[in-house]
GROMACS .gro file of C-alpha atoms in nm:
model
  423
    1UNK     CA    1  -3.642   4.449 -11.906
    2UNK     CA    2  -4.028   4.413 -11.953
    3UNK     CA    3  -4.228   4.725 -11.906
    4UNK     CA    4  -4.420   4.807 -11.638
    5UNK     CA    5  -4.757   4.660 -11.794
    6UNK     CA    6  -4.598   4.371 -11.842
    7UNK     CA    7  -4.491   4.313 -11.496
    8UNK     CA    8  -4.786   4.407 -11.347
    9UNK     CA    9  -4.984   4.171 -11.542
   10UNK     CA   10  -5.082   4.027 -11.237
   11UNK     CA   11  -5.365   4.285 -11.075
   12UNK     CA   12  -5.486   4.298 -11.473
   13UNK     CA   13  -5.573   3.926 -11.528
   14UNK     CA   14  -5.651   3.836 -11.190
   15UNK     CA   15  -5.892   4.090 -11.173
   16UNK     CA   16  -6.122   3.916 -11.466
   17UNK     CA   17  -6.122   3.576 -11.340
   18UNK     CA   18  -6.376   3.620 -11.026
   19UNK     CA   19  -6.597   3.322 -11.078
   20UNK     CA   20  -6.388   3.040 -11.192
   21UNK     CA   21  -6.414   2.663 -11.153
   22UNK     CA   22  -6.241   2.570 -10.796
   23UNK     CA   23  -5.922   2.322 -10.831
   24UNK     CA   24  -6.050   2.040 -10.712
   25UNK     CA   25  -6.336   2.025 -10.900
   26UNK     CA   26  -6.166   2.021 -11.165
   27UNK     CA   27  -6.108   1.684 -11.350
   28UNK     CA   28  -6.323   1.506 -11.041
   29UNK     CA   29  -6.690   1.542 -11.067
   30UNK     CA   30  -6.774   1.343 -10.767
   31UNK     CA   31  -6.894   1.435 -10.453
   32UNK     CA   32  -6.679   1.274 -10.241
   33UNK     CA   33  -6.301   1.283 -10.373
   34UNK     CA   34  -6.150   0.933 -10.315
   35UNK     CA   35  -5.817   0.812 -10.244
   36UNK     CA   36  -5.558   0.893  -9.962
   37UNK     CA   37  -5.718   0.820  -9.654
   38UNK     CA   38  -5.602   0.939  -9.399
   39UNK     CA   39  -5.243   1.099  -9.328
   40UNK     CA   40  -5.021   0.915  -9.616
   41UNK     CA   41  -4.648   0.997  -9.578
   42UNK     CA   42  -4.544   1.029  -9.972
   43UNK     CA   43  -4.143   1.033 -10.029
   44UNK     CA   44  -4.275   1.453 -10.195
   45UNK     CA   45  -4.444   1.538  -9.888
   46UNK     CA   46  -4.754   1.422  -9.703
   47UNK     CA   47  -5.061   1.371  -9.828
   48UNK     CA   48  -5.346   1.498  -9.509
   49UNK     CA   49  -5.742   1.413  -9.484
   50UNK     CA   50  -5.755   1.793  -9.437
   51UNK     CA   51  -5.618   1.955  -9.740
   52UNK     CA   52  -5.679   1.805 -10.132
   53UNK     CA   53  -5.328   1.929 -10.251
   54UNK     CA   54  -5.011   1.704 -10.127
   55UNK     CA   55  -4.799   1.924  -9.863
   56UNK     CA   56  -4.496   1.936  -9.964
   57UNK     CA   57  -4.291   2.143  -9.692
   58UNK     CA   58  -3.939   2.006  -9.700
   59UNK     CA   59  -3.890   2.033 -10.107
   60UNK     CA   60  -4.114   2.379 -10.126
   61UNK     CA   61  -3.790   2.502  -9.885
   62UNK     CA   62  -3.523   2.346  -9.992
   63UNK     CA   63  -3.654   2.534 -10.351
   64UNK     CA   64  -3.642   2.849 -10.220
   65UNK     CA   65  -3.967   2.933 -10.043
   66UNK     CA   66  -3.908   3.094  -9.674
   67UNK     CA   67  -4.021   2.876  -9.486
   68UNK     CA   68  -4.192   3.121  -9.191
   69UNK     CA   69  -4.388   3.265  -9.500
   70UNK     CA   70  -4.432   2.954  -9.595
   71UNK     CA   71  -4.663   2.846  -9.288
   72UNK     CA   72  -4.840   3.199  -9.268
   73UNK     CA   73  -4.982   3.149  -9.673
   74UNK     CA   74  -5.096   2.791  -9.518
   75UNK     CA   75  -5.253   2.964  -9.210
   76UNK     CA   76  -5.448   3.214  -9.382
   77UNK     CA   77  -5.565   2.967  -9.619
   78UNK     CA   78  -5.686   2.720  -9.369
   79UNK     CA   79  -5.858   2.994  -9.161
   80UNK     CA   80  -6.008   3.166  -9.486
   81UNK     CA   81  -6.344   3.267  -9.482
   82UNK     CA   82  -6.593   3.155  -9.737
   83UNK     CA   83  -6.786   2.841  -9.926
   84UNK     CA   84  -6.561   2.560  -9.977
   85UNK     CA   85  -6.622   2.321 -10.261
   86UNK     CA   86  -6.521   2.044 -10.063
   87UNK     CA   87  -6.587   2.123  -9.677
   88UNK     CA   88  -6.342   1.854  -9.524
   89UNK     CA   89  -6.077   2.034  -9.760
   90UNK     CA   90  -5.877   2.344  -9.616
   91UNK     CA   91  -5.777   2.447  -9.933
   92UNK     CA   92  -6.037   2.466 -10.130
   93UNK     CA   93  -6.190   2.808 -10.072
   94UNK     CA   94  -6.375   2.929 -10.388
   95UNK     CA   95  -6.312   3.260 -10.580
   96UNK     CA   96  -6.028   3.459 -10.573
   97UNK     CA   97  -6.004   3.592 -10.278
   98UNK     CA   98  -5.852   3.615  -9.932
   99UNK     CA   99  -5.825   3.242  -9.827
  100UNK     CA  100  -5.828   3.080 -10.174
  101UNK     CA  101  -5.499   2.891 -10.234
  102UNK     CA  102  -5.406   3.038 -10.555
  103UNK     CA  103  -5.490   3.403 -10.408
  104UNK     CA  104  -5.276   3.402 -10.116
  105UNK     CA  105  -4.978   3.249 -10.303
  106UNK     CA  106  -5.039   3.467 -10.606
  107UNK     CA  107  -5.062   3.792 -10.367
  108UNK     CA  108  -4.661   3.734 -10.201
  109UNK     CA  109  -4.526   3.641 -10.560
  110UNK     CA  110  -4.632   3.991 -10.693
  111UNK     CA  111  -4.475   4.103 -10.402
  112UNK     CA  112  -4.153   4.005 -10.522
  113UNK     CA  113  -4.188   4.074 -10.875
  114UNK     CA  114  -4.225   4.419 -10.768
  115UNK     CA  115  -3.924   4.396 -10.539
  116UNK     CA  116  -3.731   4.255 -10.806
  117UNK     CA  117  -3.821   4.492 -11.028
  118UNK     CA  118  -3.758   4.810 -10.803
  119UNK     CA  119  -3.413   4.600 -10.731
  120UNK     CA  120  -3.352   4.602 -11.057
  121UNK     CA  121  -3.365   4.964 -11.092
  122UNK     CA  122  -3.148   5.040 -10.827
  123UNK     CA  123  -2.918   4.869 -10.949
  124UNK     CA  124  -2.839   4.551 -10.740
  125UNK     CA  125  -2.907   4.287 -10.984
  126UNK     CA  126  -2.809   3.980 -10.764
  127UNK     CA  127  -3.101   4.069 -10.520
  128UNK     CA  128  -3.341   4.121 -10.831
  129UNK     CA  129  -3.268   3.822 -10.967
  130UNK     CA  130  -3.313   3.603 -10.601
  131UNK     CA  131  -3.656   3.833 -10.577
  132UNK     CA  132  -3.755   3.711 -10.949
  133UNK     CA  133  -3.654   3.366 -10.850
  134UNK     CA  134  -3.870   3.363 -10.571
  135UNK     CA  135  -4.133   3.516 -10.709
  136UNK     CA  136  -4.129   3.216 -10.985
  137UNK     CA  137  -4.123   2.935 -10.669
  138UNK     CA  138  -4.444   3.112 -10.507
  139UNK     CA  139  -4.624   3.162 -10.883
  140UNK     CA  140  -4.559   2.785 -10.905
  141UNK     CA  141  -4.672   2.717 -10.597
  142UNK     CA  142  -5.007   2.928 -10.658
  143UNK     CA  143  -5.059   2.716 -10.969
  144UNK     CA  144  -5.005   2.353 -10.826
  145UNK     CA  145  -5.113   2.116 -10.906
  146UNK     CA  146  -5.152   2.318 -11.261
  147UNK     CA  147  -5.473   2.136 -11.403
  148UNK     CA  148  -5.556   2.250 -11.689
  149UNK     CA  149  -5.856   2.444 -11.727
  150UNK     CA  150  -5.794   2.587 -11.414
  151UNK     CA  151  -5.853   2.979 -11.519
  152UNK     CA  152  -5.685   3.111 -11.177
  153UNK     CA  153  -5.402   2.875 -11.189
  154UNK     CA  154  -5.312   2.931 -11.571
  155UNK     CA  155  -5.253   3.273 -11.489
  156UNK     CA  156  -5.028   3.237 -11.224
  157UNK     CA  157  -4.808   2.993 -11.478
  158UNK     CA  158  -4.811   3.289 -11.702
  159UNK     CA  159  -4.665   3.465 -11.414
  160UNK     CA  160  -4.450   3.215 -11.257
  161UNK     CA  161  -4.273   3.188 -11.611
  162UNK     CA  162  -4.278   3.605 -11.691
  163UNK     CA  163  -4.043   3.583 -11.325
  164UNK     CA  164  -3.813   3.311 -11.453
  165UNK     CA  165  -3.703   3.473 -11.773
  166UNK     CA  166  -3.696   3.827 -11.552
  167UNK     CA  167  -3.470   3.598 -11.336
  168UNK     CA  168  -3.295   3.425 -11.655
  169UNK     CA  169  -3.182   3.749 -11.806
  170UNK     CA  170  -2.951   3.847 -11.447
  171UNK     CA  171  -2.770   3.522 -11.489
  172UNK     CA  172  -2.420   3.506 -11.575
  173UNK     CA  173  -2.518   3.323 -11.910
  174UNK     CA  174  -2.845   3.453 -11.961
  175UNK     CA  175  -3.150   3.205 -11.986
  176UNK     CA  176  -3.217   3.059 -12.301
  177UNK     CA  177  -3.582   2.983 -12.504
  178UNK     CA  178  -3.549   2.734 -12.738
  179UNK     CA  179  -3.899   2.710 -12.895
  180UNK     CA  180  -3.836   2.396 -13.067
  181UNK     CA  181  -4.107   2.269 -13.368
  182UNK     CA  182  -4.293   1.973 -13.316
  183UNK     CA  183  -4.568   1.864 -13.555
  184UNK     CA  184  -4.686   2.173 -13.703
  185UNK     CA  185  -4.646   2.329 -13.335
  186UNK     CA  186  -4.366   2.413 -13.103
  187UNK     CA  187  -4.207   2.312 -12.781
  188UNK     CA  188  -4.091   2.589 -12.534
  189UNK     CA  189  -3.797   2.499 -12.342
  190UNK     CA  190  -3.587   2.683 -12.094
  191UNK     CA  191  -3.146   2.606 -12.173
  192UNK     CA  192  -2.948   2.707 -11.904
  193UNK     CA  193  -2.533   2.747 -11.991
  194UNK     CA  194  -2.261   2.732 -11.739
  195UNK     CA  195  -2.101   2.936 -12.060
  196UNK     CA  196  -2.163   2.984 -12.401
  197UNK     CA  197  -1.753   2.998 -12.463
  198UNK     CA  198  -1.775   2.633 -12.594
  199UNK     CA  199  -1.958   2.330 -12.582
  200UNK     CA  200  -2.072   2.161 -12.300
  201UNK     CA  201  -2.287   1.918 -12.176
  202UNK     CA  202  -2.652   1.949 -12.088
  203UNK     CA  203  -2.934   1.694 -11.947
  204UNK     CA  204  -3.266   1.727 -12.071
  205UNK     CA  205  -3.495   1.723 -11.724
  206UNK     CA  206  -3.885   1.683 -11.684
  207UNK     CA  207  -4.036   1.609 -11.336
  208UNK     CA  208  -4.347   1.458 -11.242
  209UNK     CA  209  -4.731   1.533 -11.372
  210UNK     CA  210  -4.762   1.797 -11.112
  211UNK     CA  211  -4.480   1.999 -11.150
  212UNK     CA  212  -4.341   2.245 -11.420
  213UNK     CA  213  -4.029   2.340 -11.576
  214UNK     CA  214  -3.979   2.642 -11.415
  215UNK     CA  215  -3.910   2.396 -11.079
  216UNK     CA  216  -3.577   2.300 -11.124
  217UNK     CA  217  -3.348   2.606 -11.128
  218UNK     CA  218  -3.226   2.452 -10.765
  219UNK     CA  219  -3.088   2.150 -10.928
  220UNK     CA  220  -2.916   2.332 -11.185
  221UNK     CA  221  -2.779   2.582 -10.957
  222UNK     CA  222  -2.588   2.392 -10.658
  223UNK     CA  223  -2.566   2.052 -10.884
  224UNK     CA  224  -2.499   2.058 -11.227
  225UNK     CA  225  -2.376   2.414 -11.301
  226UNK     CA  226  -2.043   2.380 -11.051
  227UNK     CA  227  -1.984   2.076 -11.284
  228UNK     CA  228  -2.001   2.243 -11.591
  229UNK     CA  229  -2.352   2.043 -11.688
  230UNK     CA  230  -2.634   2.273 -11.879
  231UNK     CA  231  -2.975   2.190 -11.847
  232UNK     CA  232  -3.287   2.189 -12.073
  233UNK     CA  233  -3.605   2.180 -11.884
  234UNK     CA  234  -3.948   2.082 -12.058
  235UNK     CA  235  -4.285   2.026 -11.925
  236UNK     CA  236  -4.477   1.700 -11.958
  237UNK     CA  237  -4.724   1.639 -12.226
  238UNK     CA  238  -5.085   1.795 -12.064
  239UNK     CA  239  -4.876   2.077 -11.887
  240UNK     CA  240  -4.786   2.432 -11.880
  241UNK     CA  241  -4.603   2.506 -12.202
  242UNK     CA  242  -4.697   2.162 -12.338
  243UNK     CA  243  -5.061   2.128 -12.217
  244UNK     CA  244  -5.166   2.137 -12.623
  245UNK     CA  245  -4.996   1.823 -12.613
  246UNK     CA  246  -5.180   1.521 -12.469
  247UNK     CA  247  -5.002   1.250 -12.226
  248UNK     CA  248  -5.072   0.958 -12.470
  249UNK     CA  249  -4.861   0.605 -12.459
  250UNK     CA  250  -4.609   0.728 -12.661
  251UNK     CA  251  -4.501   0.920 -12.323
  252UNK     CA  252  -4.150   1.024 -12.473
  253UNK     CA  253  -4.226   1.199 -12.851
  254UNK     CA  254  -4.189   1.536 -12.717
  255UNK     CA  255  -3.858   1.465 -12.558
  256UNK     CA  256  -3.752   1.272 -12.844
  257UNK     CA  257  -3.785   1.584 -13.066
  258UNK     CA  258  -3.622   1.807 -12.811
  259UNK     CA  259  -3.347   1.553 -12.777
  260UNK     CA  260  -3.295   1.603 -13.197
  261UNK     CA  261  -3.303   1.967 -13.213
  262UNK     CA  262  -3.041   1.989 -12.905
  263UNK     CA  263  -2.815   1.751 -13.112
  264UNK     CA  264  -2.856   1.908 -13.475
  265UNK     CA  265  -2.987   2.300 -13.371
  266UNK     CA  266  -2.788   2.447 -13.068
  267UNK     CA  267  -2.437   2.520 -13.126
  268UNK     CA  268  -2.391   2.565 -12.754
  269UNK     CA  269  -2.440   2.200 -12.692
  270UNK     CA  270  -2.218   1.888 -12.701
  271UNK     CA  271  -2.385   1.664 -12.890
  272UNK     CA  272  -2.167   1.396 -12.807
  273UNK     CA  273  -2.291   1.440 -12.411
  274UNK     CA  274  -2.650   1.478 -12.390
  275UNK     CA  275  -2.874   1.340 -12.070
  276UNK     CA  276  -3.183   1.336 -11.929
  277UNK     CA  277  -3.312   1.313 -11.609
  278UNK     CA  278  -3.661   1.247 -11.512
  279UNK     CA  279  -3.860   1.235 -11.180
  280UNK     CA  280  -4.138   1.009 -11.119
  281UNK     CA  281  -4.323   1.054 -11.442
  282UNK     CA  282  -4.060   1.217 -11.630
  283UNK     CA  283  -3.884   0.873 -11.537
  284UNK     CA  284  -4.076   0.686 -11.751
  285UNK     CA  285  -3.989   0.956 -12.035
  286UNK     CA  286  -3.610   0.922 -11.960
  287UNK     CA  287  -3.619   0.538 -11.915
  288UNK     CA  288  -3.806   0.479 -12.252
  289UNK     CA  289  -3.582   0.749 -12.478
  290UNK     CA  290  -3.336   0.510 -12.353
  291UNK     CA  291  -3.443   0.287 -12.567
  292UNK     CA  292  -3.516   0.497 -12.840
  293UNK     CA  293  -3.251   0.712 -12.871
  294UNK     CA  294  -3.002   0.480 -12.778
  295UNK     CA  295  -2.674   0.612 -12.979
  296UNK     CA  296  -2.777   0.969 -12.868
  297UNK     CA  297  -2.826   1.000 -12.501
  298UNK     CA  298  -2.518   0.922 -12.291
  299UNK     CA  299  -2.679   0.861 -11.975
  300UNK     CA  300  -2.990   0.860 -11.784
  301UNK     CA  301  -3.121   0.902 -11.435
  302UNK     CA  302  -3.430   0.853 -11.316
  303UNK     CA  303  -3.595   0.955 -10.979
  304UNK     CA  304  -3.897   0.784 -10.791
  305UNK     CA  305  -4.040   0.664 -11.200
  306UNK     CA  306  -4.318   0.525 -11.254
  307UNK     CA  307  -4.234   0.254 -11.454
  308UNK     CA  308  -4.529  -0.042 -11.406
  309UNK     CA  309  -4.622  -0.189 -11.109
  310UNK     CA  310  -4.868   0.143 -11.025
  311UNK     CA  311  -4.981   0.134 -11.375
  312UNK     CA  312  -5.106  -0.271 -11.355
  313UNK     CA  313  -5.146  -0.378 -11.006
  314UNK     CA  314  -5.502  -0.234 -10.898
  315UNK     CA  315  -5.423  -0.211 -10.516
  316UNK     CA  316  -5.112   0.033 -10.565
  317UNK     CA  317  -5.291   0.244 -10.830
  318UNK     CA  318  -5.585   0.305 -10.552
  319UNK     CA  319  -5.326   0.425 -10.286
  320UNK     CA  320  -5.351   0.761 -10.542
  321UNK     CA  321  -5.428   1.065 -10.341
  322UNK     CA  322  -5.727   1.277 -10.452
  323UNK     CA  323  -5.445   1.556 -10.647
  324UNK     CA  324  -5.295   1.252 -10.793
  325UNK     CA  325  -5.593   1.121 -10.922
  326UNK     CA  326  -5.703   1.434 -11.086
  327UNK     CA  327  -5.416   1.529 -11.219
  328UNK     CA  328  -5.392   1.181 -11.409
  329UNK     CA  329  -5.724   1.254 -11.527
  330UNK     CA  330  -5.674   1.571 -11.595
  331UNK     CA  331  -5.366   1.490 -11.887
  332UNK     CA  332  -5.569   1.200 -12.011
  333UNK     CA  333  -5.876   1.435 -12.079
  334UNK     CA  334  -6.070   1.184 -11.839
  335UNK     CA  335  -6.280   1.248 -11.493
  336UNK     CA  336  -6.116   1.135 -11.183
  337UNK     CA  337  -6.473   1.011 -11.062
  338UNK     CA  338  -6.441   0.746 -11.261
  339UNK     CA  339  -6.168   0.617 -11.136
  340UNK     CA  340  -6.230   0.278 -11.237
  341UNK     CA  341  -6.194   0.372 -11.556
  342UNK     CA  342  -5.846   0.549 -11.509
  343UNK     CA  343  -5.670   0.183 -11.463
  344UNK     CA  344  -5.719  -0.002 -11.791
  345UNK     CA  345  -5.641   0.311 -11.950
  346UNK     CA  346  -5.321   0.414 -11.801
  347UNK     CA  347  -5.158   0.023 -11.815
  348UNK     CA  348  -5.086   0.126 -12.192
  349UNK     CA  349  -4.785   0.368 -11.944
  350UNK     CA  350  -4.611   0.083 -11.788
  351UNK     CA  351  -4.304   0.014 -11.980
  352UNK     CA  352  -4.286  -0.365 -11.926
  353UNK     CA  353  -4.630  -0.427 -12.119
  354UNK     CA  354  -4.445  -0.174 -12.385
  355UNK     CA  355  -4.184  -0.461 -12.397
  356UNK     CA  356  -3.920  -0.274 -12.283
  357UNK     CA  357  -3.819  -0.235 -11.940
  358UNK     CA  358  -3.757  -0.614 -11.753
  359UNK     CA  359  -3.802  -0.738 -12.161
  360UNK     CA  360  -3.474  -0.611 -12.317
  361UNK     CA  361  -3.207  -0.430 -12.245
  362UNK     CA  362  -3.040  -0.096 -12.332
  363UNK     CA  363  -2.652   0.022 -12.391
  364UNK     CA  364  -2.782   0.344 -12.240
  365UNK     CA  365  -2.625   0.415 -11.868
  366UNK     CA  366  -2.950   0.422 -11.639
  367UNK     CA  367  -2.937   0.485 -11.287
  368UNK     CA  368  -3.237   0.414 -11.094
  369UNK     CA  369  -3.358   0.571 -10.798
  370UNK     CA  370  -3.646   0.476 -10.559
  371UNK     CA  371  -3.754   0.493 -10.201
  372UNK     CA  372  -3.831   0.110 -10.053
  373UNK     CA  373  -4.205   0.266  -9.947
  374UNK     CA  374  -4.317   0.417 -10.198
  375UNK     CA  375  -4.617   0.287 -10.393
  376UNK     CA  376  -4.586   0.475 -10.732
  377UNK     CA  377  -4.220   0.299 -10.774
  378UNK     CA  378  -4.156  -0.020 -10.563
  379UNK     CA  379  -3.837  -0.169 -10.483
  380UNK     CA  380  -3.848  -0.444 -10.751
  381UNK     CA  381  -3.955  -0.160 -11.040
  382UNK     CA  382  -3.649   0.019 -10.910
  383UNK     CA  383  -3.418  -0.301 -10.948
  384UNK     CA  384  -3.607  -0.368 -11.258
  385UNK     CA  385  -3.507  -0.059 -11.479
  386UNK     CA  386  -3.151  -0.077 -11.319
  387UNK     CA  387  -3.081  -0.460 -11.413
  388UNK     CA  388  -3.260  -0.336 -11.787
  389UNK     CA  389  -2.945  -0.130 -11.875
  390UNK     CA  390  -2.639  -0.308 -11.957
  391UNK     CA  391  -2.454  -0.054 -11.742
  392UNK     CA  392  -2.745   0.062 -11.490
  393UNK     CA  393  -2.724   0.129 -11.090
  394UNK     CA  394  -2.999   0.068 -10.884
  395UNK     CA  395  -3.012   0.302 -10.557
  396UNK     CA  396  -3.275   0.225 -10.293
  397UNK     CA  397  -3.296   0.477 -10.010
  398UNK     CA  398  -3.495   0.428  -9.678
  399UNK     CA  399  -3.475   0.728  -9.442
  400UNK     CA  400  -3.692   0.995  -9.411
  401UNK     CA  401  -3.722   1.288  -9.423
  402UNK     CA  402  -3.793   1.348  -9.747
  403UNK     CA  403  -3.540   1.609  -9.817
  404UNK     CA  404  -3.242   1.378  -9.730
  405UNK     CA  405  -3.400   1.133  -9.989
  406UNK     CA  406  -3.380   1.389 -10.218
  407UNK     CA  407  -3.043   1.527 -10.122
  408UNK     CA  408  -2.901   1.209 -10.154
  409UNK     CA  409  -3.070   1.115 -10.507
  410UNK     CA  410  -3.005   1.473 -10.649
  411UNK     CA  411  -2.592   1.402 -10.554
  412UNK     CA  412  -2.622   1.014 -10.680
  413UNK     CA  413  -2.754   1.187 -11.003
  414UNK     CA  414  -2.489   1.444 -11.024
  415UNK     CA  415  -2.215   1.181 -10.978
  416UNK     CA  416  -2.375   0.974 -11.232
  417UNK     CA  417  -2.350   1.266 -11.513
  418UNK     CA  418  -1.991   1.326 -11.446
  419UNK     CA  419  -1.900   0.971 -11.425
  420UNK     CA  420  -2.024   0.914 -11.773
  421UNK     CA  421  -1.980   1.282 -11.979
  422UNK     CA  422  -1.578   1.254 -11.828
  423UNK     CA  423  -1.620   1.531 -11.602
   0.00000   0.00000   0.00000
């Protein structure tokens, strides 16, 4: 177990970092934000006129977060006292202090590091690893939507992530760090085993541009653990562990190296059964390695991608809230002010002008899963990828709310891994 300094690493950093750049200012120089007027109903959450960051409720829960604490954080944040970088914005107090979104999330998760911690001590292990675990969901949430060069929110990642492995070593196969080399640098993973008594199968999974690894221990816990499934979670190029790494065309290189060291490095792993899934921009990862790394990955799902359409079509690339457009910036080293600018440059992500999805067609087992309104993956980009796998499955959903979309596309993707790794 880490020592006490290290745990309480919390009151230590925080404590320098008193006049720091506010998150929405960051990667969005303009005075007036842009985008997402209005209340926009997103299949994550909802995206309100009063608050910069997308509200997403239903998933924050359905991770772990209580939801009664969930709405007091949100309470004192919208009643906070204080200059506001952008007035219209609830969340946007400056400084860290009572009010400020990364404060008031930051002050409950060292709550229940603490708790875990004394937990720990005491003996009762499966409480201290559900108070680690939830002290990694509200570290996460304290970080979102983890720009970098956001001082405040970098430290709570290093937090959010000291929780997880405090929380990974209580498991019944403890956590796994694979730090895994890629061009004169490494990778830093997180490999979770149903057991380490023989091989098994494990899906690679990155999410979207605004989330990080440490997200998905939900998905492996009720989903693809009870199958006997292992997962590998990695962050996105421009984020958390990866943030030295820049979100460039070539969207899948990181992943690609990941998939080779999994294959050739970790004797826990079945080589002969290795997936990936990928949510919206971690989609267009998983689609693409399909391509690539055709005779290696067995299947492939991928969640709300973005694929084209909302990389070429101007109109659906301006329905991008003000978060989303700064934290596209924000990997591309560009200022979400210029928004004009952001287009042209992020077509080179749309995987038909890359001449592969809706050009060819891979051997790779893709299922492809969409919500009929959303903008960042239409219907036809969801029929698209589907009808660009010789074996693909396209899965539209319609219903809100959003957590039985997800529900429902989290069990579609489970299904799809056993059908095709013989479970």
């Amino acid at each position: 177990m880490q020592d006490e300094e290290a745990l309480n690493l919390s009151e230590r950093l925080f404590s320098k970092v008193r006049k720091v750049q506010e998150t929405s200012t960051i990667s969005n120089s303009a005075t007036e934000l842009g985008g997402g007027e209005g209340e926009q109903v997103l299949i994550e959450g909802v995206c309100s006129a009063a608050w910069y960051r997308v509200l997403r409720r239903s998933y924050w829960i359905w991770q772990g977060i209580d939801a009664i604490e969930l709405e007091d954080i949100l309470s004192h944040i919208a009643t906070g006292e204080g200059t506001r970088s952008r007035p219209e914005k609830l969340d946007t107090l400056q400084g860290y202090a009572p009010g400020n979104w990364i404060y008031e999330f930051s002050q409950v998760a060292g709550e229940y590091l603490k708790q875990g911690k004394q937990l720990e001590q005491d003996g009762d292990l499966a409480a201290a690893r559900k108070a680690y675990l939830r002290a990694t969901r509200y570290y996460s949430l304290a970080s979102y939507p983890h720009l970098k060069g956001d001082e405040l929110a970098e430290q709570a990642q290093l937090q959010g992530n000291i929780a997880y492995r405090e929380a990974g070593r209580l498991l019944p196969v403890p956590l796994k760090v694979l730090k895994i080399p890629f061009r004169d640098k490494e990778i830093n993973g997180y490999l979770h085993l149903p057991t380490d008594d023989h091989v098994v199968p494990v899906v690679m999974v990155s999410g979207s541009i605004d989330s990080l690894q440490i997200d998905f221990y939900r998905l492996y816990e009720q989903y693809l653990a009870p199958n006997g499934i292992g997962m590998l979670t990695l962050d996105m190029p421009g984020i958390g562990y990866s943030s030295q790494f820049p979100l460039v065309q070539d969207t899948s290189r990181l992943h690609q190296a990941a998939l080779h060291y999994l294959r050739s490095e970790v004797p826990w792993v079945d080589n002969q059964r290795i997936g990936m899934v990928g949510i919206r921009l971690g989609g267009n990862v998983a689609a693409r390695l399909a391509y690539l790394e055709s005779t290696h990955l067995k299947a492939v799902a991928c969640i709300g991608p973005g694929l084209n359409q909302f990389f070429v079509e101007p109109e659906l690339f301006n329905q991008a809230s003000p978060m989303l457009r700064a934290s596209l910036a924000n990997r591309l080293g560009m200022d979400a002010a210029n928004w004009h600018e952001l287009q042209p440059q992020c077509q080179i992500f749309s995987l038909k002008r890359q001449g592969l999805v809706g050009v060819t067609r891979t051997r790779v087992p893709i299922l492809s899963i969409g919500h009929r309104r959303d903008f960042i993956c239409p219907e036809s980009d969801i029929r698209t990828l589907a009808s660009s796998s010789y074996y693909g499955k396209a899965v539209v959903l319609d219903k809100l709310p959003v957590m039985h979309v997800f529900d429902r596309a989290l069990s579609e993707t489970c299904d799809w891994l056993k059908l095709h790794f013989n479970l």
